[in-house]
Tab-separated table of C-alpha atoms and ligand atoms in Angstrom:
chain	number	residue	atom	x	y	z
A	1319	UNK	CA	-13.549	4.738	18.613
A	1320	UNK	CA	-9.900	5.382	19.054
A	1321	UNK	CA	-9.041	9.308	17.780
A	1322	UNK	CA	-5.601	10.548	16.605
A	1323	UNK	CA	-4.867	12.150	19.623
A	1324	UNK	CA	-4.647	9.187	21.830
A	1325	UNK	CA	-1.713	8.674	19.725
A	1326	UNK	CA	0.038	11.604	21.197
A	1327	UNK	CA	2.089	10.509	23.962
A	1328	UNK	CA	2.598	12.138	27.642
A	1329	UNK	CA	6.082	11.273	28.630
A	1330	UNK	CA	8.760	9.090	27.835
A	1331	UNK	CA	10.670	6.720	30.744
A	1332	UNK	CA	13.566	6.068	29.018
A	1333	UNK	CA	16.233	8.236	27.341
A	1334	UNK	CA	18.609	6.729	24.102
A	1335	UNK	CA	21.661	8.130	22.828
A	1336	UNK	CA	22.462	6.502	19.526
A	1337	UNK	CA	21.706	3.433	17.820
A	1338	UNK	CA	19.901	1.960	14.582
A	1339	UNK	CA	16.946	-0.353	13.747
A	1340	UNK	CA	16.524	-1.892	10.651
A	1341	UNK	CA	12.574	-3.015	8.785
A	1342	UNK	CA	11.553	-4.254	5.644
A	1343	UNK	CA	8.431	-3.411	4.541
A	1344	UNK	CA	6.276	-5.129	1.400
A	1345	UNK	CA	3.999	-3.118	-1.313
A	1346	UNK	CA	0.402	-4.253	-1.190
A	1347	UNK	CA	-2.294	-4.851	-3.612
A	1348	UNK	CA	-5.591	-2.910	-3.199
A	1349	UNK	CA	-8.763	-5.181	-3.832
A	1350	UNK	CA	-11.222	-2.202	-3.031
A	1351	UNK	CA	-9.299	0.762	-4.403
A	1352	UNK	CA	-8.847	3.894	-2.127
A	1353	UNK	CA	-9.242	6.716	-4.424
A	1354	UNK	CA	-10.146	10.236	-2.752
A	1355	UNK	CA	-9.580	11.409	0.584
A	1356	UNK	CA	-10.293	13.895	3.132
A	1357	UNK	CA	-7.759	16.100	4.891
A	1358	UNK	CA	-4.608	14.504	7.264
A	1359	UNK	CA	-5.064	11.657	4.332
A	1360	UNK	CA	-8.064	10.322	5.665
A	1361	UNK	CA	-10.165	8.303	2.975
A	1362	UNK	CA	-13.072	9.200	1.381
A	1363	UNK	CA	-13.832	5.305	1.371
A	1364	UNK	CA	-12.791	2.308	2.763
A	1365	UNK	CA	-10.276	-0.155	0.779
A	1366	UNK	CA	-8.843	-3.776	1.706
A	1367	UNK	CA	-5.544	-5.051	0.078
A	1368	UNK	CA	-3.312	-7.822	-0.154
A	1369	UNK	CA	-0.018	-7.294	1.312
A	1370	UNK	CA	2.546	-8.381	-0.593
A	1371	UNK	CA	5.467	-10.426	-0.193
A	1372	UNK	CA	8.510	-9.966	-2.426
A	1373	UNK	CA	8.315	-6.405	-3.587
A	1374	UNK	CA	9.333	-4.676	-0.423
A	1375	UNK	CA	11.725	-1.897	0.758
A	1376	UNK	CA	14.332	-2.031	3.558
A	1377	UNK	CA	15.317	0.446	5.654
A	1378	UNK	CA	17.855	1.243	8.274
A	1379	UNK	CA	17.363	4.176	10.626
A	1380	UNK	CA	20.392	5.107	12.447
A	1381	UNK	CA	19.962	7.844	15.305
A	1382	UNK	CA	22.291	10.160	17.479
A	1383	UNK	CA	21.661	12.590	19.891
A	1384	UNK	CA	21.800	16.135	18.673
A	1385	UNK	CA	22.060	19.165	21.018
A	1386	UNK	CA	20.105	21.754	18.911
A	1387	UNK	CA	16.327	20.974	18.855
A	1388	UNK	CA	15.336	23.645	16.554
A	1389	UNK	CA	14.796	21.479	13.295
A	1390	UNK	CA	14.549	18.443	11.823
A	1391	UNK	CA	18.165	17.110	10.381
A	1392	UNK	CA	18.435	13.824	8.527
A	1393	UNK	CA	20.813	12.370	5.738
A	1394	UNK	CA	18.780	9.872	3.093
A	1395	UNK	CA	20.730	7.004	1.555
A	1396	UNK	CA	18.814	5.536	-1.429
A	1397	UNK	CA	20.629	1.819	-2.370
A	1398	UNK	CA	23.994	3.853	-0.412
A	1399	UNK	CA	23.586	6.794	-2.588
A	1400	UNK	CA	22.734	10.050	-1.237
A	1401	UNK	CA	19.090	11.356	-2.834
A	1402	UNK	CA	18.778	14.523	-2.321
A	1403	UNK	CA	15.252	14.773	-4.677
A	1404	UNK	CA	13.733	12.522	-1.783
A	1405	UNK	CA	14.336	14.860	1.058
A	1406	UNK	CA	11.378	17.024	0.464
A	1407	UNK	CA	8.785	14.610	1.004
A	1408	UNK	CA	10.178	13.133	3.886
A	1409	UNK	CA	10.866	16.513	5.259
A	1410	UNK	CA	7.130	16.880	4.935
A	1411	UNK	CA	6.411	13.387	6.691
A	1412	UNK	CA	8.253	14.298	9.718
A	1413	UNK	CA	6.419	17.665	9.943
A	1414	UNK	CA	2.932	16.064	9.820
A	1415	UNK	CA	4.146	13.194	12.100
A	1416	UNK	CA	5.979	15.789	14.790
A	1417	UNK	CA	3.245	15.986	17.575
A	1418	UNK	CA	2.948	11.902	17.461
A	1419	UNK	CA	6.797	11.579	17.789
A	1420	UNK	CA	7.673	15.234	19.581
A	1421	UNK	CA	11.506	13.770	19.700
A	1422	UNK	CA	11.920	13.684	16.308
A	1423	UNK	CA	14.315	17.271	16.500
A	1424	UNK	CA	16.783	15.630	19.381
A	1425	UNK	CA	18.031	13.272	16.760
A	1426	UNK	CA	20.123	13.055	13.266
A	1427	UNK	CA	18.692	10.578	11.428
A	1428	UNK	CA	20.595	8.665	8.604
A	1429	UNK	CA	17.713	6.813	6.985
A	1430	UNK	CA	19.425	4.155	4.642
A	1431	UNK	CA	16.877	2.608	2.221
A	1432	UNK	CA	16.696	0.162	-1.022
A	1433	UNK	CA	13.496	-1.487	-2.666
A	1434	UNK	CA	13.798	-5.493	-3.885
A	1435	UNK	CA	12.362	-4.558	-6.614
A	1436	UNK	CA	13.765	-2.878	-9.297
A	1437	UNK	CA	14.764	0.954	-9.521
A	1438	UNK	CA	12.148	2.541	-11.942
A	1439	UNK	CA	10.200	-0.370	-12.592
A	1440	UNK	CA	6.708	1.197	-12.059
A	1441	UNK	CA	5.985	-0.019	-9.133
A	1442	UNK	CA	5.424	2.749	-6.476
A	1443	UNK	CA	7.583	2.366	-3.711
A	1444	UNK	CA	5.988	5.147	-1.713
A	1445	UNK	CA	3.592	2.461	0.286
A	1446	UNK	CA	6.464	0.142	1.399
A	1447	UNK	CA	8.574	3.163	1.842
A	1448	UNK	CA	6.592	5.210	4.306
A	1449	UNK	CA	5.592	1.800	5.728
A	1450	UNK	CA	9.743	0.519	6.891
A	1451	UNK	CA	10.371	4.557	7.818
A	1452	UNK	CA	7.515	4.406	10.377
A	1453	UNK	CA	8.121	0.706	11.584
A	1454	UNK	CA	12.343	1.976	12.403
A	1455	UNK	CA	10.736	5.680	13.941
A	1456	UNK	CA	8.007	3.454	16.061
A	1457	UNK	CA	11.012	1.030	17.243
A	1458	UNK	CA	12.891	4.322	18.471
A	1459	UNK	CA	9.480	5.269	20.506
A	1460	UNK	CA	9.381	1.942	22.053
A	1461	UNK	CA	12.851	2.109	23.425
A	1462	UNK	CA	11.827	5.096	25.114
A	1463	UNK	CA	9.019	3.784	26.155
A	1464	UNK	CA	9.008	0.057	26.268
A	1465	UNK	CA	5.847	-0.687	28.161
A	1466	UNK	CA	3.475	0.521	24.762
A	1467	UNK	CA	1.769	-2.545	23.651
A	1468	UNK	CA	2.109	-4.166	20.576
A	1469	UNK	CA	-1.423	-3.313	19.424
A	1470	UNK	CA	-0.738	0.298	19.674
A	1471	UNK	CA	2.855	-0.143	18.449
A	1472	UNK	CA	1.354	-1.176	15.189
A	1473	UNK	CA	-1.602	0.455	15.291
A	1474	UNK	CA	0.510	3.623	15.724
A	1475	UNK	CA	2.414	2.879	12.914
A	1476	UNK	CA	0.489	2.474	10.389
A	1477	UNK	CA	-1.200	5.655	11.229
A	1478	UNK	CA	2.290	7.653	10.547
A	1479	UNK	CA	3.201	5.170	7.488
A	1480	UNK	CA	-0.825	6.941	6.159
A	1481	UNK	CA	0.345	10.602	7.043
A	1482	UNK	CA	2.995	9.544	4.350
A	1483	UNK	CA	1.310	8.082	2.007
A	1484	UNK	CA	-2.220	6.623	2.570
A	1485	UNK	CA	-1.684	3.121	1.377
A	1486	UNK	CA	1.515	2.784	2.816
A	1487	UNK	CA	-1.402	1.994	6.190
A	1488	UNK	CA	-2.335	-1.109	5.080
A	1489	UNK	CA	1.898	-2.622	4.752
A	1490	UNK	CA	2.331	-2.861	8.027
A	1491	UNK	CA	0.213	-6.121	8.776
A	1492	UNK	CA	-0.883	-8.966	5.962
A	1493	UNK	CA	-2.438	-10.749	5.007
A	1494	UNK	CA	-5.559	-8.741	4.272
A	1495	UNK	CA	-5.586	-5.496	5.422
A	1496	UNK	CA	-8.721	-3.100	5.685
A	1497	UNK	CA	-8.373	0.564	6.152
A	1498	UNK	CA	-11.002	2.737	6.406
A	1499	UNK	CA	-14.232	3.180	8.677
A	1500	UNK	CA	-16.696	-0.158	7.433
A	1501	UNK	CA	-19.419	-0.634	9.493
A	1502	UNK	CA	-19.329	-4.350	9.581
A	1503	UNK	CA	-15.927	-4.785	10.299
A	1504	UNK	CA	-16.108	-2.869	13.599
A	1505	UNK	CA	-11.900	-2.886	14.033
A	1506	UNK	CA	-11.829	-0.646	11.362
A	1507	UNK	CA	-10.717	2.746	11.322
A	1508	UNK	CA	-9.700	5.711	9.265
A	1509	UNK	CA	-6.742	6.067	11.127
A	1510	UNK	CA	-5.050	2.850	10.516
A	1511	UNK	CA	-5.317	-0.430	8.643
A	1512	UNK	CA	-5.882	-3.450	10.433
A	1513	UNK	CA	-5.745	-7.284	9.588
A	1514	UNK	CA	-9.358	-8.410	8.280
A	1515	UNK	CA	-11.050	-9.671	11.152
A	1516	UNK	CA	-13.531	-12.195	9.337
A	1517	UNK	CA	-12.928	-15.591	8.209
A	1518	UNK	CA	-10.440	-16.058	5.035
A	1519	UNK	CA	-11.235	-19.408	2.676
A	1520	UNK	CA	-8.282	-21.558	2.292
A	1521	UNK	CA	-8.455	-20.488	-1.791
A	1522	UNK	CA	-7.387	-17.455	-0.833
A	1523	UNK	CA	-4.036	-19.156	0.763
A	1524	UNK	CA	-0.963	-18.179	-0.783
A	1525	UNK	CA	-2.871	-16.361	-3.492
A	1526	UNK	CA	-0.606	-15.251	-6.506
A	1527	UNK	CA	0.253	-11.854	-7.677
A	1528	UNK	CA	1.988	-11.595	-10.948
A	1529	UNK	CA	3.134	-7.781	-12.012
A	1530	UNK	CA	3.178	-7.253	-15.502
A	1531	UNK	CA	5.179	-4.330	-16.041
A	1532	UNK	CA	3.788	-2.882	-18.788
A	1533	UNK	CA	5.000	0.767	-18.840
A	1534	UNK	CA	8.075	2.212	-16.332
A	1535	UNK	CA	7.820	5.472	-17.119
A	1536	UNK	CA	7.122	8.299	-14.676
A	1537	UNK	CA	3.485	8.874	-13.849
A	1538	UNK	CA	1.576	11.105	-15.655
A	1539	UNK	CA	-0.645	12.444	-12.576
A	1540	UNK	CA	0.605	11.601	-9.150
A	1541	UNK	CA	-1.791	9.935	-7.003
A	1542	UNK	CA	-2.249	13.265	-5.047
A	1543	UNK	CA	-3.466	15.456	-7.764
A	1544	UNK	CA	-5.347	11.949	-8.671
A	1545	UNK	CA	-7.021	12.375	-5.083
A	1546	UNK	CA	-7.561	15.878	-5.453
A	1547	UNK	CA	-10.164	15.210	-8.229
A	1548	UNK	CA	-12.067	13.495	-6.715
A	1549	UNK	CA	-13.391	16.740	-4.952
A	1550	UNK	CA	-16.562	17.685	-6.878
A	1551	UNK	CA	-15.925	14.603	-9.301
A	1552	UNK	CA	-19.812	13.818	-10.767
A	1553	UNK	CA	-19.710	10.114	-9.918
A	1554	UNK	CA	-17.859	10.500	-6.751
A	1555	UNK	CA	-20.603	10.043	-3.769
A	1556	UNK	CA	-22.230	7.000	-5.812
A	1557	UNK	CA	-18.346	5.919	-6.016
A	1558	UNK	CA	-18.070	6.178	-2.553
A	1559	UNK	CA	-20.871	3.985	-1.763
A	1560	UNK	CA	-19.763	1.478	-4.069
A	1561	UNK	CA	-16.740	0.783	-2.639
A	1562	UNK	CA	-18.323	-0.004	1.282
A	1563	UNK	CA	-21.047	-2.282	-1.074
A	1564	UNK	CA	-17.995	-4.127	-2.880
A	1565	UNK	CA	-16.040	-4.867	0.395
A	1566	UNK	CA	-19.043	-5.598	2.022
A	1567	UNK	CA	-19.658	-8.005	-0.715
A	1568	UNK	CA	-15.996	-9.403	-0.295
A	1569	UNK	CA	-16.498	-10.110	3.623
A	1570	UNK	CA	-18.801	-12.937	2.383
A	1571	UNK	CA	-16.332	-13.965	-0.718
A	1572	UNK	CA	-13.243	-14.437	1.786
A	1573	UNK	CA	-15.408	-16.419	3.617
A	1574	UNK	CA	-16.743	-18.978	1.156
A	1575	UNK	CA	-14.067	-18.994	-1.005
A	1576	UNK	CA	-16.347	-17.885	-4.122
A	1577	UNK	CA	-13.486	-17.068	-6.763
A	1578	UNK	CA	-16.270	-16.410	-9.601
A	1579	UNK	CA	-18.055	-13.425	-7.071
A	1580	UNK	CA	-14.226	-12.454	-6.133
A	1581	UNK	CA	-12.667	-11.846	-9.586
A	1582	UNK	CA	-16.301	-9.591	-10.661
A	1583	UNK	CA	-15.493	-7.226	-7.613
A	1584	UNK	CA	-12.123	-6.631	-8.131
A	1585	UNK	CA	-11.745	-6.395	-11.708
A	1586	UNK	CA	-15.224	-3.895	-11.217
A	1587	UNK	CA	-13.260	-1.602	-8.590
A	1588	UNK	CA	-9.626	-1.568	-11.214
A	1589	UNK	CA	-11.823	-0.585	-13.725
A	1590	UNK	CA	-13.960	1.829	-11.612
A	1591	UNK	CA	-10.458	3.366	-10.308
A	1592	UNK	CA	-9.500	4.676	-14.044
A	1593	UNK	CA	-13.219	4.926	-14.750
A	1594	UNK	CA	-12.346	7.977	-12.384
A	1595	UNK	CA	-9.720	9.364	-13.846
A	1596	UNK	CA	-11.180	8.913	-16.811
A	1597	UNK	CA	-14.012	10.901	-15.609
A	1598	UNK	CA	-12.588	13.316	-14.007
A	1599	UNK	CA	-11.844	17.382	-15.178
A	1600	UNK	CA	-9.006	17.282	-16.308
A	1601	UNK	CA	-9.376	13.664	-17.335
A	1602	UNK	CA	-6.226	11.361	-18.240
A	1603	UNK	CA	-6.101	7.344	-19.273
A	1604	UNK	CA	-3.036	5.953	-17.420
A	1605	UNK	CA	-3.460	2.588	-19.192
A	1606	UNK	CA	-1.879	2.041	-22.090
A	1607	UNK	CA	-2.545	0.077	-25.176
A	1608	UNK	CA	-0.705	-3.159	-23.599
A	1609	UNK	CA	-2.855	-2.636	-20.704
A	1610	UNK	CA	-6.045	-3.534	-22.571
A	1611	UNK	CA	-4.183	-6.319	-24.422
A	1612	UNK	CA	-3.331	-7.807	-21.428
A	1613	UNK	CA	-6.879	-7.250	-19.591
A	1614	UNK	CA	-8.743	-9.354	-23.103
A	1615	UNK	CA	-5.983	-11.491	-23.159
A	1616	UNK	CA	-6.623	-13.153	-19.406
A	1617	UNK	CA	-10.114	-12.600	-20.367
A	1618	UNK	CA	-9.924	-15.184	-23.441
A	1619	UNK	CA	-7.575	-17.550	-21.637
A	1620	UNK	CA	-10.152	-17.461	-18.582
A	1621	UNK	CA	-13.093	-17.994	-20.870
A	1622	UNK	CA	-11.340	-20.984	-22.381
A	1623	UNK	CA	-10.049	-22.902	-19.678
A	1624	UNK	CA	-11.894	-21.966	-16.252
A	1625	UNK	CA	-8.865	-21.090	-14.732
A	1626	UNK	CA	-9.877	-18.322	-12.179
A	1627	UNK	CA	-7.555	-15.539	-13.010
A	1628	UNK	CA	-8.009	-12.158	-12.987
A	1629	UNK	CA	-6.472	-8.648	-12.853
A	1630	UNK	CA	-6.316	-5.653	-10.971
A	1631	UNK	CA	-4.427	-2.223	-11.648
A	1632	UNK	CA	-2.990	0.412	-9.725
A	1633	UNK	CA	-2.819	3.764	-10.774
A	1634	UNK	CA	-0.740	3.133	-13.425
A	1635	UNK	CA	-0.468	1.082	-16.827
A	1636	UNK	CA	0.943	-2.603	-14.968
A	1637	UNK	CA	-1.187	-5.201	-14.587
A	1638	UNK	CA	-1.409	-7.299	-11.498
A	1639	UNK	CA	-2.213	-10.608	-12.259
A	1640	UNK	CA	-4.206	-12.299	-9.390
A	1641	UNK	CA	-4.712	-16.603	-9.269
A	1642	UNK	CA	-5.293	-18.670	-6.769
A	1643	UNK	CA	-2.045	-21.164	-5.685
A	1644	UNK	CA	-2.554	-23.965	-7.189
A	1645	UNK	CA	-3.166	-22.658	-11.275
A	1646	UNK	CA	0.517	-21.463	-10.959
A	1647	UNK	CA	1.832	-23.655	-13.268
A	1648	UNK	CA	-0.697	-22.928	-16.008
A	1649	UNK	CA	-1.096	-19.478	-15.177
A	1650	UNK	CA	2.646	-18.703	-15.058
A	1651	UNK	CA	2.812	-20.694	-18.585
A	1652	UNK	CA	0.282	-18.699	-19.884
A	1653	UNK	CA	2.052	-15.440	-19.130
A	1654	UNK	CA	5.148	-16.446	-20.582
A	1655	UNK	CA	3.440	-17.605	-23.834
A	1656	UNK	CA	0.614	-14.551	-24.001
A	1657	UNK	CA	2.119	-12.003	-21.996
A	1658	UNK	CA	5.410	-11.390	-21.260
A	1659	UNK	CA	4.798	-9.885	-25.066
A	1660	UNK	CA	3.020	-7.116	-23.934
A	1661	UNK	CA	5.799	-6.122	-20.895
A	1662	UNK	CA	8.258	-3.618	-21.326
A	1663	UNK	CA	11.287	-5.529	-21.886
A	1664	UNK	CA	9.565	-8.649	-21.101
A	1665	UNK	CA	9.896	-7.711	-17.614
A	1666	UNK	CA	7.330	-9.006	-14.977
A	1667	UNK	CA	7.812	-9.899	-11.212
A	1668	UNK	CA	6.242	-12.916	-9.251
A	1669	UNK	CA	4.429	-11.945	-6.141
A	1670	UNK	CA	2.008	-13.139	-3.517
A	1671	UNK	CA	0.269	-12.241	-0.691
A	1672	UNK	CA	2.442	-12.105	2.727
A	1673	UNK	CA	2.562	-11.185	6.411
A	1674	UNK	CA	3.912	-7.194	6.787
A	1675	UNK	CA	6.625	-5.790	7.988
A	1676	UNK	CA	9.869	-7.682	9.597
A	1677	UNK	CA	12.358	-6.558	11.696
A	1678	UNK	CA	16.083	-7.442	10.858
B	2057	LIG	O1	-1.348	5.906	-1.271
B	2057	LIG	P1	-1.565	6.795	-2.448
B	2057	LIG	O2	-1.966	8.185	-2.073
B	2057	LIG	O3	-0.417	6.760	-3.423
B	2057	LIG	O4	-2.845	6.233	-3.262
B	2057	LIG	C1	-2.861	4.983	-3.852
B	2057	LIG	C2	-4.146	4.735	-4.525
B	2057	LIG	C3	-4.285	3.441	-5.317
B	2057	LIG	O5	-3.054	2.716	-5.354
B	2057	LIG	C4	-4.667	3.768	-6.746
B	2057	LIG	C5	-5.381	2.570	-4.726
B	2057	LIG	C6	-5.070	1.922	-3.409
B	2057	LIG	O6	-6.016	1.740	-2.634
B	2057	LIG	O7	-3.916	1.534	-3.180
C-alpha cells in the first residue's frame, strides 16, 4: 500500500526561475457521499463520484524566484480581482502541503483563478478549486523533476487537491472516481482518488447532471464543522458500513447497467447524507422546502413515465438531477415545465459526467 510519505521527494534535478502553468479543473458529483473523516482529511468511508464536465474552475499559477525562504508569499486573483478573504485557506493549504512540495517558500506565487460557473450560485467551488491549484503546483514539481511518472504525477495530486479539501481528490481524473480504502477495488486508497477500475455499462455513457439551484445563499454549516459531527454521531459506525455496502453494491450496477438498483443507492446515500445532519447534536436541515418539492416532483414524473431519473444532493439545498443520455429531451422538458419553478431565479445549469483536469 502506497503511504504519504513516499510522496515526499529526495531531490530535485532541475532548477526554474519563473514561469506559469495554467489547469482547469471540473466539480464532481458524489454517488456514495463522503461524510466524516479522520485527521490529515482522511475519510471515515469510502465515496465514488462523477466528475463533472462544465462546472469547473481555471487557474493560472505564475511563479518567480524569491531570495528569502522564510515564508510563504502569494498574491490571489479571483476572476482578476484581488480576494483577500481567500488567502487564509490557501495559506493553510500550502502549510499542510509544505513537506510534499518543500519549494513552495523559494517562489511568489500569483495564483489567478475564475469558476465557469456562476459567482455565488451554490455550487461549492472548493473541490475544483483545490483540484486546478494542485494540478499548476504538481506541473511546477515536474519541471524540476521531469522524470516522475504520470501515475504518481496524478496520484500526487490529488493527494494535495484532499489536504485542501477532501473531495477536491476525486477532480483530478473522471469519469468515476473512487476515493477511499474499498476492499474490492484494490487501487483504492485513502490518500488519493483513482479512476474506477471495474467495468462501466454503456448507460452510464455521457450520463446527465442537471443542477437545480434551489437556494444560493451561504451555507449554514460548512462541510468541516459538518465532518466534525460525525465524531460520536449515534448512527455513525452503522453509517460507515453502509457506505462500503452501497459502493460495493454499485461495482455490480456499473457493470450491468441496472439503472432501477442505481437510482435506490444513490438517492439512499443523498438522503442518508442529511439523514446525518439531521441527526446529528447540534442538528440542522440544509434542504429547503423547494428541495422536497423537487425530490416528489421527479418522483411522480418517474412513477408516471419510467423514465430513469433520479436525484442526488450535496450538502446543500440544490438538487442534482441525474438521467441517463438518451431521456435528455424529456427529462430536460420536464424540468423546464416542473422545475425550473422551484429554482431560485429559475436558474439551473446542464452538466454531465467528464474526464478531469486539462491543461491549457
Ligand atoms: O470536500 P468537503 O470537505 O467539502 O466535503 C464534501 C462532502 C459532500 O459533498 C457532502 C459529499 C462528497 O462526498 O462530496
Amino acid at each position: 500500500m502506497i503511504t504519504a510519505n513516499e510522496f515526499i521527494p529526495s531531490h530535485y534535478t532541475q532548477s526554474v526561475e519563473s514561469g506559469f502553468f495554467q489547469w482547469s479543473a471540473p466539480s464532481n458529483i458524489a454517488l456514495v457521499k463522503y461524510w466524516g473523516k479522520k485527521d490529515n482529511q482522511i475519510p471515515a468511508n469510502p465515496s465514488v463520484s462523477f466528475t463533472l464536465n462544465n462546472c469547473k474552475t481555471i487557474t493560472k499559477l505564475a511563479f518567480a524566484k524569491k531570495d528569502n525562504h522564510a515564508s510563504f508569499s502569494f498574491d490571489l486573483l479571483f476572476e482578476g480581482q484581488t480576494k483577500e478573504d481567500f488567502k487564509p485557506k490557501i495559506q493553510k493549504f500550502l502549510e499542510r502541503i509544505e513537506i510534499y512540495l518543500p519549494f513552495l517558500k523559494d517562489y511568489h506565487f500569483t495564483i489567478d483563478t475564475e469558476n465557469t460557473f456562476p459567482h455565488s450560485s451554490g455550487i461549492a467551488s472548493s473541490a475544483s478549486g483545490m483540484a486546478a491549484l494542485a494540478m499548476n503546483l504538481m506541473s511546477l514539481e515536474k519541471a524540476l523533476n521531469p522524470e516522475m511518472t504520470d501515475d504518481y504525477f496524478f496520484q500526487k495530486a490529488s493527494m494535495l487537491a484532499r489536504l485542501g479539501s477532501g473531495s477536491a481528490c476525486r477532480s483530478v481524473k473522471g469519469q468515476v472516481v473512487v476515493w477511499g480504502n474499498q476492499a474490492n477495488i484494490p487501487t483504492s486508497s485513502d490518500l488519493f482518488g483513482v479512476e474506477f477500475p471495474h467495468a462501466i455499462h454503456d448507460n452510464f455513457k455521457n450520463y446527465q447532471d442537471t443542477i437545480l439551484l434551489v437556494d444560493k445563499g451561504e451555507k449554514q454549516v460548512s462541510s468541516t464543522v459538518g465532518h466534525d459531527l460525525m465524531h460520536d454521531h449515534p448512527f455513525a459506525e452503522r453509517r460507515f458500513a453502509q457506505a462500503h455496502e452501497n459502493l460495493d453494491q454499485l461495482i455490480a450496477i456499473f457493470e450491468s447497467g441496472n439503472l432501477e438498483e442505481f437510482i435506490k443507492i444513490v438517492e439512499s446515500e443523498a438522503l442518508t447524507l442529511h439523514a446525518m445532519m439531521m441527526t446529528s447534536m447540534p442538528y440542522f436541515i440544509l434542504m429547503k422546502p423547494n428541495t422536497l418539492q423537487i425530490i416528489n416532483a421527479i418522483w411522480k414524473f418517474r412513477n408516471e413515465t419510467k423514465i430513469p431519473v433520479c436525484f442526488t444532493l450535496d450538502a446543500g439545498a440544490n438538487v442534482h438531477v441525474l438521467y441517463p443520455e438518451n431521456t435528455t429531451e424529456k427529462v430536460l422538458q420536464f424540468i423546464k415545465d416542473e422545475l425550473v419553478g422551484y429554482c431560485q431565479n429559475g436558474q439551473y445549469i446542464c452538466d454531465k459526467i467528464g474526464n478531469g483536469a486539462v491543461l491549457i
